[in-house]
């Protein structure tokens, strides 16, 4: 296989590094080849490698590819015994999810110490157990306390679900009880002083706005835009004044009206206008900001937080009893038990001691606890991921870990040549992330990270069109958006496009409408398509719980629960 310059730089590197690999850049192929390189050139054995993947299917895919490459090498080389030996280890190789690795550590530890190996409780049983515990705690609560909690957090989700979400989030942390103590202290307000965390948030926002104003002024100077430059400088100075005085004032003083002046920008200065609008978007949240109101909210919330923290601690106490009685652990326990084992200097783990290299795939989705496990292993570490693809915040993924390691590493490799997508798609993605970069101090989207089209991709199509739709009716936004989609489709029917190297007329079947979810929005789009006379087919993927038999079983269980 012919490797790109960037891929070769990574493959030829020795030691720890971080790889920023965007989607479609041949990441899995390169990872596979890196494993082969470690075996061939650094004399690393397959059982001396730990490759952490995000899913079991990803682990199996990497195993399959390594197996194929080893089989190729056996056919191509005289020194086949060496490769045969590594091939024999493939099924038991530590190419696995972080939870699978943690469980291996726990099992080894229990076997060495002659203790019982706990089972991993499945997610459904865990949630049912915790939900039952929450209901019992709420039923036994003081009525006034319950009323305070109910008023504070009642909303679209049930009070039990909200409390469980909070519990799961907090007890996935490394030191949950320490966090709860810290959280409660944040509600201590004395002498009307602005709490430090509010000051820090204001400083963070003002610093971001200031950075964007500097960019706008720099662009204005480059374009020799004298008009509006004075106003931009005045607005920037106002932000600087807030930053200068925030530590010297007991109360935060900010007047957003100063930034409301309407400035006109000609088309050639559109970039400057976008930057100024971005800065104003940040500042707008302080338009009606009143520090006295904020302090009163904090004082009002403190007794409610005390009650909530008591509930959270009771859940953990009772859930711990449940797990002990049932000889099981959940995934949070598993990770923390692994840290205890790795931190136990009196215990010599064969698994840990045997590992020489750690490779972490999908590193952008690593959590704080999982990062701690990687650090405790203290081996040469290759982290591969893409900051842009982090979508698992709800599972405690912390993309800042990837960002910070990238900033602190002197070996960062960027795989940005895309073998999958047309130039128009990549340009669209680059535009979005360049815009997001201007809005965030945490996102760095530099030239090396910009997606580039591979030479093997032929580019024939137009740029992405972005439509912004203003709803001036009483209809819901989804329906108005669906009607606009219908109009776009109708406008393009019969136009000429290139398809399969040939000129064709656009047909209805050439369109795909991708929705973030089918339920709710799908019905709205369907209604619009029917009204506009557009033929359509909906691809519905149902989960197991949506099957008729399961639905009937759930209804029977609910009925039984109601009787009880």
Coordinates of C-alpha atoms in Angstrom, one line a residue, residues 213 231 235 254-263 276-277 280 283-284 286-288:
X213 CA -12.3 41.6 18.4
X231 CA -16.4 51.6 16.7
X235 CA -16.1 48.0 21.7
X254 CA -21.7 45.6 32.3
X255 CA -23.9 47.5 29.9
X256 CA -24.6 45.5 26.7
X257 CA -26.4 48.5 25.1
X258 CA -23.0 49.9 24.2
X259 CA -22.6 47.0 21.7
X260 CA -26.0 47.4 20.1
X261 CA -25.0 50.0 17.5
X262 CA -25.8 48.9 14.0
X263 CA -22.7 48.9 11.8
X276 CA -18.0 41.1 15.2
X277 CA -21.3 39.2 15.4
X280 CA -21.5 40.1 20.3
X283 CA -21.5 39.3 25.2
X284 CA -25.3 39.1 24.6
X286 CA -24.9 39.5 29.8
X287 CA -27.5 41.8 28.4
X288 CA -29.9 41.4 31.4

